[in-house]
């Protein structure tokens, strides 16, 4: 379920202090260049390909995408960038953050994950050392 419309505008203002002092002066998040994004996509797929043939097949699909639908979608992202304050914000908030239903502390927080590993190690070590 998406949040109510305009929910951030209804939220209380940030407390005064240095944390958000320069927020209004920050530039808008740019839309990465299409070629750069496709290159990074190919690089990120290389370590997870099971074979050279699989990597070649997937990079061919990326190349087909680059010649087909990709320019149109990139154009739409650029338009969204021009028409909004933050082109990624709504998707990030709703889909990457609010829609994530697992326990955020355990599954997302790096600090908590490291703490759990340390505690498990200490617990195991304490059991083994008597």
mmCIF file of N, CA and C in Angstrom:
data_model
loop_
_atom_site.group_PDB
_atom_site.id
_atom_site.type_symbol
_atom_site.label_atom_id
_atom_site.label_comp_id
_atom_site.label_asym_id
_atom_site.label_seq_id
_atom_site.Cartn_x
_atom_site.Cartn_y
_atom_site.Cartn_z
ATOM 1 N N UNK A 1 0.841 -1.176 0.000
ATOM 2 C CA UNK A 1 0.000 0.000 0.000
ATOM 3 C C UNK A 1 0.887 1.240 0.000
ATOM 4 N N UNK A 2 0.710 2.125 -0.957
ATOM 5 C CA UNK A 2 1.534 3.336 -1.008
ATOM 6 C C UNK A 2 1.167 4.300 0.124
ATOM 7 N N UNK A 3 2.112 5.144 0.502
ATOM 8 C CA UNK A 3 1.815 6.133 1.544
ATOM 9 C C UNK A 3 0.821 7.168 1.033
ATOM 10 N N UNK A 4 0.204 7.913 1.939
ATOM 11 C CA UNK A 4 -0.734 8.953 1.499
ATOM 12 C C UNK A 4 -0.033 9.979 0.612
ATOM 13 N N UNK A 5 -0.763 10.602 -0.311
ATOM 14 C CA UNK A 5 -0.141 11.607 -1.172
ATOM 15 C C UNK A 5 0.432 12.761 -0.344
ATOM 16 N N UNK A 6 1.562 13.262 -0.803
ATOM 17 C CA UNK A 6 2.180 14.435 -0.191
ATOM 18 C C UNK A 6 2.526 14.228 1.284
ATOM 19 N N UNK A 7 2.875 13.001 1.664
ATOM 20 C CA UNK A 7 3.106 12.698 3.070
ATOM 21 C C UNK A 7 4.337 13.397 3.634
ATOM 22 N N UNK A 8 5.328 13.637 2.821
ATOM 23 C CA UNK A 8 6.530 14.304 3.336
ATOM 24 C C UNK A 8 6.270 15.764 3.686
ATOM 25 N N UNK A 9 5.388 16.417 2.929
ATOM 26 C CA UNK A 9 5.059 17.815 3.215
ATOM 27 C C UNK A 9 4.327 17.939 4.548
ATOM 28 N N UNK A 10 3.648 16.869 4.959
ATOM 29 C CA UNK A 10 2.903 16.885 6.211
ATOM 30 C C UNK A 10 3.777 16.514 7.413
ATOM 31 N N UNK A 11 4.980 16.037 7.153
ATOM 32 C CA UNK A 11 5.885 15.645 8.235
ATOM 33 C C UNK A 11 6.429 16.882 8.933
ATOM 34 N N UNK A 12 6.769 16.753 10.215
ATOM 35 C CA UNK A 12 7.335 17.905 10.916
ATOM 36 C C UNK A 12 8.683 18.312 10.318
ATOM 37 N N UNK A 13 9.009 19.573 10.447
ATOM 38 C CA UNK A 13 10.288 20.069 9.949
ATOM 39 C C UNK A 13 11.434 19.484 10.756
ATOM 40 N N UNK A 14 12.593 19.407 10.131
ATOM 41 C CA UNK A 14 13.775 18.912 10.821
ATOM 42 C C UNK A 14 14.150 19.860 11.945
ATOM 43 N N UNK A 15 14.741 19.310 12.980
ATOM 44 C CA UNK A 15 15.225 20.129 14.080
ATOM 45 C C UNK A 15 16.386 20.992 13.596
ATOM 46 N N UNK A 16 16.550 22.172 14.163
ATOM 47 C CA UNK A 16 17.683 23.005 13.741
ATOM 48 C C UNK A 16 19.004 22.345 14.137
ATOM 49 N N UNK A 17 20.012 22.614 13.364
ATOM 50 C CA UNK A 17 21.324 22.049 13.653
ATOM 51 C C UNK A 17 22.087 21.808 12.370
ATOM 52 N N UNK A 18 23.279 21.261 12.480
ATOM 53 C CA UNK A 18 24.148 21.126 11.308
ATOM 54 C C UNK A 18 23.752 20.003 10.343
ATOM 55 N N UNK A 19 22.981 19.026 10.787
ATOM 56 C CA UNK A 19 22.715 17.857 9.952
ATOM 57 C C UNK A 19 22.107 18.211 8.600
ATOM 58 N N UNK A 20 21.061 19.016 8.584
ATOM 59 C CA UNK A 20 20.390 19.360 7.335
ATOM 60 C C UNK A 20 20.582 20.828 6.957
ATOM 61 N N UNK A 21 21.585 21.472 7.505
ATOM 62 C CA UNK A 21 21.775 22.909 7.309
ATOM 63 C C UNK A 21 21.966 23.283 5.831
ATOM 64 N N UNK A 22 22.627 22.452 5.054
ATOM 65 C CA UNK A 22 22.903 22.777 3.650
ATOM 66 C C UNK A 22 21.977 22.045 2.679
ATOM 67 N N UNK A 23 20.939 21.406 3.183
ATOM 68 C CA UNK A 23 20.061 20.595 2.349
ATOM 69 C C UNK A 23 19.511 21.366 1.151
ATOM 70 N N UNK A 24 19.047 22.584 1.374
ATOM 71 C CA UNK A 24 18.440 23.371 0.292
ATOM 72 C C UNK A 24 19.465 23.809 -0.756
ATOM 73 N N UNK A 25 20.742 23.774 -0.420
ATOM 74 C CA UNK A 25 21.792 24.206 -1.345
ATOM 75 C C UNK A 25 22.343 23.063 -2.204
ATOM 76 N N UNK A 26 21.958 21.843 -1.885
ATOM 77 C CA UNK A 26 22.482 20.707 -2.635
ATOM 78 C C UNK A 26 21.900 20.674 -4.049
ATOM 79 N N UNK A 27 22.702 20.277 -5.038
ATOM 80 C CA UNK A 27 22.175 20.170 -6.399
ATOM 81 C C UNK A 27 21.252 18.961 -6.516
ATOM 82 N N UNK A 28 20.431 18.969 -7.541
ATOM 83 C CA UNK A 28 19.555 17.826 -7.793
ATOM 84 C C UNK A 28 20.402 16.603 -8.160
ATOM 85 N N UNK A 29 19.907 15.448 -7.790
ATOM 86 C CA UNK A 29 20.566 14.202 -8.165
ATOM 87 C C UNK A 29 20.494 14.053 -9.680
ATOM 88 N N UNK A 30 21.630 13.912 -10.352
ATOM 89 C CA UNK A 30 21.579 13.791 -11.815
ATOM 90 C C UNK A 30 21.126 12.399 -12.245
ATOM 91 N N UNK A 31 20.618 12.315 -13.447
ATOM 92 C CA UNK A 31 20.318 11.026 -14.063
ATOM 93 C C UNK A 31 21.621 10.576 -14.725
ATOM 94 N N UNK A 32 22.127 9.404 -14.362
ATOM 95 C CA UNK A 32 23.387 8.955 -14.976
ATOM 96 C C UNK A 32 23.240 8.803 -16.487
ATOM 97 N N UNK A 33 24.340 9.002 -17.198
ATOM 98 C CA UNK A 33 24.338 8.816 -18.645
ATOM 99 C C UNK A 33 24.015 7.360 -18.971
ATOM 100 N N UNK A 34 23.253 7.147 -20.004
ATOM 101 C CA UNK A 34 22.823 5.799 -20.381
ATOM 102 C C UNK A 34 24.015 4.884 -20.633
ATOM 103 N N UNK A 35 24.976 5.353 -21.402
ATOM 104 C CA UNK A 35 26.133 4.519 -21.736
ATOM 105 C C UNK A 35 26.887 4.106 -20.474
ATOM 106 N N UNK A 36 27.023 5.036 -19.535
ATOM 107 C CA UNK A 36 27.714 4.755 -18.283
ATOM 108 C C UNK A 36 26.939 3.693 -17.477
ATOM 109 N N UNK A 37 25.625 3.815 -17.437
ATOM 110 C CA UNK A 37 24.802 2.850 -16.702
ATOM 111 C C UNK A 37 24.891 1.460 -17.319
ATOM 112 N N UNK A 38 24.841 1.388 -18.642
ATOM 113 C CA UNK A 38 24.915 0.088 -19.311
ATOM 114 C C UNK A 38 26.288 -0.547 -19.117
ATOM 115 N N UNK A 39 27.328 0.267 -19.148
ATOM 116 C CA UNK A 39 28.685 -0.249 -18.914
ATOM 117 C C UNK A 39 28.803 -0.818 -17.501
ATOM 118 N N UNK A 40 28.283 -0.077 -16.521
ATOM 119 C CA UNK A 40 28.331 -0.562 -15.134
ATOM 120 C C UNK A 40 27.483 -1.816 -14.952
ATOM 121 N N UNK A 41 26.356 -1.889 -15.651
ATOM 122 C CA UNK A 41 25.520 -3.081 -15.585
ATOM 123 C C UNK A 41 26.302 -4.299 -16.070
ATOM 124 N N UNK A 42 26.973 -4.149 -17.207
ATOM 125 C CA UNK A 42 27.764 -5.264 -17.736
ATOM 126 C C UNK A 42 28.872 -5.667 -16.756
ATOM 127 N N UNK A 43 29.538 -4.677 -16.181
ATOM 128 C CA UNK A 43 30.610 -4.971 -15.222
ATOM 129 C C UNK A 43 30.070 -5.704 -13.997
ATOM 130 N N UNK A 44 28.882 -5.307 -13.546
ATOM 131 C CA UNK A 44 28.316 -5.940 -12.347
ATOM 132 C C UNK A 44 27.829 -7.364 -12.622
ATOM 133 N N UNK A 45 27.540 -7.679 -13.880
ATOM 134 C CA UNK A 45 27.066 -9.023 -14.216
ATOM 135 C C UNK A 45 28.217 -10.021 -14.389
ATOM 136 N N UNK A 46 29.406 -9.513 -14.674
ATOM 137 C CA UNK A 46 30.529 -10.404 -14.964
ATOM 138 C C UNK A 46 30.847 -11.368 -13.803
ATOM 139 N N UNK A 47 30.941 -10.893 -12.567
ATOM 140 C CA UNK A 47 31.295 -11.831 -11.492
ATOM 141 C C UNK A 47 30.209 -12.865 -11.178
ATOM 142 N N UNK A 48 28.969 -12.600 -11.562
ATOM 143 C CA UNK A 48 27.911 -13.554 -11.220
ATOM 144 C C UNK A 48 27.521 -14.470 -12.381
ATOM 145 N N UNK A 49 28.142 -14.264 -13.536
ATOM 146 C CA UNK A 49 27.882 -15.157 -14.675
ATOM 147 C C UNK A 49 28.524 -16.512 -14.379
ATOM 148 N N UNK A 50 27.806 -17.579 -14.682
ATOM 149 C CA UNK A 50 28.310 -18.926 -14.409
ATOM 150 C C UNK A 50 29.348 -19.388 -15.424
ATOM 151 N N UNK A 51 29.368 -18.721 -16.572
ATOM 152 C CA UNK A 51 30.331 -19.107 -17.610
ATOM 153 C C UNK A 51 30.536 -17.925 -18.557
ATOM 154 N N UNK A 52 31.550 -18.051 -19.391
ATOM 155 C CA UNK A 52 31.809 -17.019 -20.390
ATOM 156 C C UNK A 52 30.641 -16.932 -21.374
ATOM 157 N N UNK A 53 30.057 -18.083 -21.689
ATOM 158 C CA UNK A 53 28.925 -18.105 -22.615
ATOM 159 C C UNK A 53 27.716 -17.370 -22.018
ATOM 160 N N UNK A 54 27.476 -17.587 -20.729
ATOM 161 C CA UNK A 54 26.351 -16.900 -20.086
ATOM 162 C C UNK A 54 26.595 -15.393 -20.068
ATOM 163 N N UNK A 55 27.835 -14.990 -19.778
ATOM 164 C CA UNK A 55 28.162 -13.565 -19.771
ATOM 165 C C UNK A 55 27.981 -12.954 -21.165
ATOM 166 N N UNK A 56 28.430 -13.648 -22.186
ATOM 167 C CA UNK A 56 28.262 -13.160 -23.561
ATOM 168 C C UNK A 56 26.781 -13.036 -23.926
ATOM 169 N N UNK A 57 25.982 -14.001 -23.507
ATOM 170 C CA UNK A 57 24.549 -13.973 -23.809
ATOM 171 C C UNK A 57 23.871 -12.788 -23.118
ATOM 172 N N UNK A 58 24.221 -12.554 -21.869
ATOM 173 C CA UNK A 58 23.563 -11.462 -21.146
ATOM 174 C C UNK A 58 24.048 -10.101 -21.647
ATOM 175 N N UNK A 59 25.316 -9.983 -21.995
ATOM 176 C CA UNK A 59 25.786 -8.699 -22.535
ATOM 177 C C UNK A 59 25.173 -8.432 -23.908
ATOM 178 N N UNK A 60 24.887 -9.473 -24.653
ATOM 179 C CA UNK A 60 24.193 -9.288 -25.937
ATOM 180 C C UNK A 60 22.785 -8.748 -25.689
ATOM 181 N N UNK A 61 22.136 -9.227 -24.642
ATOM 182 C CA UNK A 61 20.800 -8.716 -24.301
ATOM 183 C C UNK A 61 20.872 -7.254 -23.848
ATOM 184 N N UNK A 62 21.929 -6.912 -23.110
ATOM 185 C CA UNK A 62 22.114 -5.520 -22.702
ATOM 186 C C UNK A 62 22.331 -4.651 -23.944
ATOM 187 N N UNK A 63 23.116 -5.133 -24.891
ATOM 188 C CA UNK A 63 23.351 -4.381 -26.130
ATOM 189 C C UNK A 63 22.058 -4.210 -26.936
ATOM 190 N N UNK A 64 21.234 -5.262 -26.977
ATOM 191 C CA UNK A 64 19.940 -5.158 -27.663
ATOM 192 C C UNK A 64 19.051 -4.127 -26.972
ATOM 193 N N UNK A 65 19.061 -4.149 -25.659
ATOM 194 C CA UNK A 65 18.294 -3.174 -24.879
ATOM 195 C C UNK A 65 18.784 -1.756 -25.170
ATOM 196 N N UNK A 66 20.115 -1.592 -25.289
ATOM 197 C CA UNK A 66 20.702 -0.279 -25.574
ATOM 198 C C UNK A 66 20.253 0.252 -26.931
ATOM 199 N N UNK A 67 20.045 -0.635 -27.880
ATOM 200 C CA UNK A 67 19.618 -0.227 -29.223
ATOM 201 C C UNK A 67 18.096 -0.092 -29.326
ATOM 202 N N UNK A 68 17.379 -0.671 -28.381
ATOM 203 C CA UNK A 68 15.922 -0.692 -28.458
ATOM 204 C C UNK A 68 15.257 0.278 -27.494
ATOM 205 N N UNK A 69 14.787 -0.231 -26.383
ATOM 206 C CA UNK A 69 13.964 0.520 -25.451
ATOM 207 C C UNK A 69 14.755 1.476 -24.539
ATOM 208 N N UNK A 70 16.026 1.205 -24.320
ATOM 209 C CA UNK A 70 16.818 1.980 -23.361
ATOM 210 C C UNK A 70 16.819 3.495 -23.621
ATOM 211 N N UNK A 71 17.057 3.959 -24.849
ATOM 212 C CA UNK A 71 17.067 5.413 -25.062
ATOM 213 C C UNK A 71 15.733 6.082 -24.709
ATOM 214 N N UNK A 72 14.635 5.424 -25.023
ATOM 215 C CA UNK A 72 13.310 5.967 -24.712
ATOM 216 C C UNK A 72 13.110 6.045 -23.191
ATOM 217 N N UNK A 73 13.485 5.002 -22.482
ATOM 218 C CA UNK A 73 13.348 5.005 -21.021
ATOM 219 C C UNK A 73 14.265 6.054 -20.380
ATOM 220 N N UNK A 74 15.466 6.191 -20.934
ATOM 221 C CA UNK A 74 16.389 7.197 -20.409
ATOM 222 C C UNK A 74 15.838 8.602 -20.640
ATOM 223 N N UNK A 75 15.228 8.797 -21.771
ATOM 224 C CA UNK A 75 14.588 10.085 -22.073
ATOM 225 C C UNK A 75 13.474 10.381 -21.059
ATOM 226 N N UNK A 76 12.709 9.349 -20.708
ATOM 227 C CA UNK A 76 11.642 9.532 -19.717
ATOM 228 C C UNK A 76 12.220 9.859 -18.340
ATOM 229 N N UNK A 77 13.362 9.255 -17.982
ATOM 230 C CA UNK A 77 14.021 9.596 -16.714
ATOM 231 C C UNK A 77 14.488 11.057 -16.724
ATOM 232 N N UNK A 78 15.046 11.484 -17.840
ATOM 233 C CA UNK A 78 15.496 12.873 -17.953
ATOM 234 C C UNK A 78 14.315 13.837 -17.816
ATOM 235 N N UNK A 79 13.187 13.480 -18.403
ATOM 236 C CA UNK A 79 11.985 14.307 -18.282
ATOM 237 C C UNK A 79 11.514 14.349 -16.830
ATOM 238 N N UNK A 80 11.526 13.199 -16.171
ATOM 239 C CA UNK A 80 11.130 13.156 -14.755
ATOM 240 C C UNK A 80 12.078 14.016 -13.912
ATOM 241 N N UNK A 81 13.369 13.978 -14.245
ATOM 242 C CA UNK A 81 14.347 14.816 -13.542
ATOM 243 C C UNK A 81 13.977 16.286 -13.662
ATOM 244 N N UNK A 82 13.584 16.698 -14.860
ATOM 245 C CA UNK A 82 13.240 18.100 -15.094
ATOM 246 C C UNK A 82 11.933 18.515 -14.409
ATOM 247 N N UNK A 83 11.018 17.568 -14.242
ATOM 248 C CA UNK A 83 9.687 17.886 -13.719
ATOM 249 C C UNK A 83 9.542 17.698 -12.208
ATOM 250 N N UNK A 84 10.533 17.107 -11.552
ATOM 251 C CA UNK A 84 10.432 16.855 -10.108
ATOM 252 C C UNK A 84 11.650 17.423 -9.393
ATOM 253 N N UNK A 85 11.511 17.561 -8.082
ATOM 254 C CA UNK A 85 12.656 18.007 -7.281
ATOM 255 C C UNK A 85 13.698 16.898 -7.156
ATOM 256 N N UNK A 86 13.219 15.662 -7.124
ATOM 257 C CA UNK A 86 14.113 14.526 -6.922
ATOM 258 C C UNK A 86 13.542 13.336 -7.683
ATOM 259 N N UNK A 87 14.121 13.007 -8.829
ATOM 260 C CA UNK A 87 13.557 12.004 -9.722
ATOM 261 C C UNK A 87 13.497 10.614 -9.109
ATOM 262 N N UNK A 88 14.363 10.297 -8.162
ATOM 263 C CA UNK A 88 14.425 8.949 -7.604
ATOM 264 C C UNK A 88 13.685 8.816 -6.270
ATOM 265 N N UNK A 89 13.403 9.931 -5.641
ATOM 266 C CA UNK A 89 12.910 9.920 -4.260
ATOM 267 C C UNK A 89 11.647 9.073 -4.055
ATOM 268 N N UNK A 90 10.652 9.254 -4.874
ATOM 269 C CA UNK A 90 9.392 8.523 -4.692
ATOM 270 C C UNK A 90 9.622 7.013 -4.825
ATOM 271 N N UNK A 91 10.391 6.592 -5.818
ATOM 272 C CA UNK A 91 10.659 5.172 -6.009
ATOM 273 C C UNK A 91 11.478 4.621 -4.858
ATOM 274 N N UNK A 92 12.472 5.394 -4.414
ATOM 275 C CA UNK A 92 13.305 4.936 -3.300
ATOM 276 C C UNK A 92 12.456 4.793 -2.043
ATOM 277 N N UNK A 93 11.693 5.820 -1.714
ATOM 278 C CA UNK A 93 10.881 5.777 -0.493
ATOM 279 C C UNK A 93 9.863 4.649 -0.541
ATOM 280 N N UNK A 94 9.096 4.586 -1.613
ATOM 281 C CA UNK A 94 7.986 3.643 -1.670
ATOM 282 C C UNK A 94 8.423 2.212 -1.954
ATOM 283 N N UNK A 95 9.305 2.028 -2.918
ATOM 284 C CA UNK A 95 9.636 0.670 -3.353
ATOM 285 C C UNK A 95 10.854 0.081 -2.657
ATOM 286 N N UNK A 96 11.875 0.876 -2.440
ATOM 287 C CA UNK A 96 13.095 0.334 -1.855
ATOM 288 C C UNK A 96 13.090 0.397 -0.330
ATOM 289 N N UNK A 97 12.315 1.277 0.245
ATOM 290 C CA UNK A 97 12.345 1.439 1.699
ATOM 291 C C UNK A 97 11.039 1.022 2.352
ATOM 292 N N UNK A 98 9.934 1.679 2.013
ATOM 293 C CA UNK A 98 8.676 1.414 2.695
ATOM 294 C C UNK A 98 8.058 0.072 2.309
ATOM 295 N N UNK A 99 8.274 -0.396 1.099
ATOM 296 C CA UNK A 99 7.671 -1.655 0.668
ATOM 297 C C UNK A 99 8.444 -2.873 1.165
ATOM 298 N N UNK A 100 9.634 -2.662 1.682
ATOM 299 C CA UNK A 100 10.466 -3.753 2.184
ATOM 300 C C UNK A 100 9.884 -4.226 3.512
ATOM 301 N N UNK A 101 9.384 -5.440 3.575
ATOM 302 C CA UNK A 101 8.636 -5.888 4.742
ATOM 303 C C UNK A 101 9.446 -6.744 5.710
ATOM 304 N N UNK A 102 10.666 -7.100 5.387
ATOM 305 C CA UNK A 102 11.481 -7.850 6.339
ATOM 306 C C UNK A 102 11.957 -6.934 7.444
ATOM 307 N N UNK A 103 12.490 -7.514 8.477
ATOM 308 C CA UNK A 103 13.012 -6.726 9.585
ATOM 309 C C UNK A 103 14.174 -5.865 9.091
ATOM 310 N N UNK A 104 13.980 -4.579 9.080
ATOM 311 C CA UNK A 104 14.985 -3.667 8.533
ATOM 312 C C UNK A 104 16.260 -3.694 9.367
ATOM 313 N N UNK A 105 16.141 -3.724 10.672
ATOM 314 C CA UNK A 105 17.324 -3.669 11.528
ATOM 315 C C UNK A 105 18.255 -4.840 11.252
ATOM 316 N N UNK A 106 17.724 -6.036 11.188
ATOM 317 C CA UNK A 106 18.563 -7.213 10.994
ATOM 318 C C UNK A 106 19.006 -7.365 9.546
ATOM 319 N N UNK A 107 18.124 -7.088 8.590
ATOM 320 C CA UNK A 107 18.421 -7.378 7.198
ATOM 321 C C UNK A 107 19.015 -6.221 6.412
ATOM 322 N N UNK A 108 18.984 -5.015 6.925
ATOM 323 C CA UNK A 108 19.486 -3.862 6.190
ATOM 324 C C UNK A 108 20.625 -3.166 6.930
ATOM 325 N N UNK A 109 20.559 -3.115 8.241
ATOM 326 C CA UNK A 109 21.547 -2.376 9.020
ATOM 327 C C UNK A 109 22.883 -3.105 9.074
ATOM 328 N N UNK A 110 23.894 -2.512 8.486
ATOM 329 C CA UNK A 110 25.231 -3.102 8.489
ATOM 330 C C UNK A 110 25.747 -3.214 9.915
ATOM 331 N N UNK A 111 25.543 -2.166 10.712
ATOM 332 C CA UNK A 111 26.033 -2.177 12.085
ATOM 333 C C UNK A 111 25.417 -3.324 12.861
ATOM 334 N N UNK A 112 24.103 -3.479 12.748
ATOM 335 C CA UNK A 112 23.418 -4.523 13.490
ATOM 336 C C UNK A 112 23.880 -5.895 13.025
ATOM 337 N N UNK A 113 24.068 -6.050 11.725
ATOM 338 C CA UNK A 113 24.508 -7.334 11.200
ATOM 339 C C UNK A 113 25.880 -7.686 11.745
ATOM 340 N N UNK A 114 26.776 -6.707 11.782
ATOM 341 C CA UNK A 114 28.115 -6.957 12.327
ATOM 342 C C UNK A 114 28.036 -7.276 13.817
ATOM 343 N N UNK A 115 27.183 -6.559 14.516
ATOM 344 C CA UNK A 115 27.023 -6.787 15.951
ATOM 345 C C UNK A 115 26.522 -8.206 16.206
ATOM 346 N N UNK A 116 25.564 -8.655 15.404
ATOM 347 C CA UNK A 116 25.033 -10.010 15.568
ATOM 348 C C UNK A 116 26.130 -11.044 15.326
ATOM 349 N N UNK A 117 26.951 -10.841 14.297
ATOM 350 C CA UNK A 117 28.045 -11.774 14.011
ATOM 351 C C UNK A 117 29.019 -11.820 15.181
ATOM 352 N N UNK A 118 29.370 -10.667 15.725
ATOM 353 C CA UNK A 118 30.288 -10.613 16.867
ATOM 354 C C UNK A 118 29.674 -11.317 18.070
ATOM 355 N N UNK A 119 28.403 -11.051 18.344
ATOM 356 C CA UNK A 119 27.741 -11.688 19.493
ATOM 357 C C UNK A 119 27.670 -13.201 19.320
ATOM 358 N N UNK A 120 27.360 -13.660 18.102
ATOM 359 C CA UNK A 120 27.331 -15.103 17.852
ATOM 360 C C UNK A 120 28.717 -15.720 18.039
ATOM 361 N N UNK A 121 29.747 -15.025 17.570
ATOM 362 C CA UNK A 121 31.116 -15.510 17.761
ATOM 363 C C UNK A 121 31.451 -15.619 19.243
ATOM 364 N N UNK A 122 31.143 -14.556 19.986
ATOM 365 C CA UNK A 122 31.452 -14.567 21.422
ATOM 366 C C UNK A 122 30.670 -15.661 22.146
ATOM 367 N N UNK A 123 29.423 -15.845 21.758
ATOM 368 C CA UNK A 123 28.595 -16.872 22.376
ATOM 369 C C UNK A 123 29.174 -18.262 22.091
ATOM 370 N N UNK A 124 29.565 -18.502 20.844
ATOM 371 C CA UNK A 124 30.148 -19.783 20.464
ATOM 372 C C UNK A 124 31.486 -19.989 21.175
ATOM 373 N N UNK A 125 32.298 -18.937 21.209
ATOM 374 C CA UNK A 125 33.595 -19.005 21.848
ATOM 375 C C UNK A 125 33.443 -19.286 23.346
ATOM 376 N N UNK A 126 32.466 -18.646 23.989
ATOM 377 C CA UNK A 126 32.226 -18.863 25.408
ATOM 378 C C UNK A 126 31.805 -20.303 25.670
ATOM 379 N N UNK A 127 30.979 -20.875 24.792
ATOM 380 C CA UNK A 127 30.540 -22.270 24.945
ATOM 381 C C UNK A 127 31.728 -23.231 24.802
ATOM 382 N N UNK A 128 32.613 -22.940 23.844
ATOM 383 C CA UNK A 128 33.741 -23.824 23.585
ATOM 384 C C UNK A 128 34.807 -23.730 24.666
ATOM 385 N N UNK A 129 34.947 -22.545 25.270
ATOM 386 C CA UNK A 129 36.015 -22.380 26.273
ATOM 387 C C UNK A 129 35.535 -22.719 27.678
ATOM 388 N N UNK A 130 34.295 -23.051 27.799
ATOM 389 C CA UNK A 130 33.761 -23.531 29.076
ATOM 390 C C UNK A 130 33.342 -22.423 29.939
#
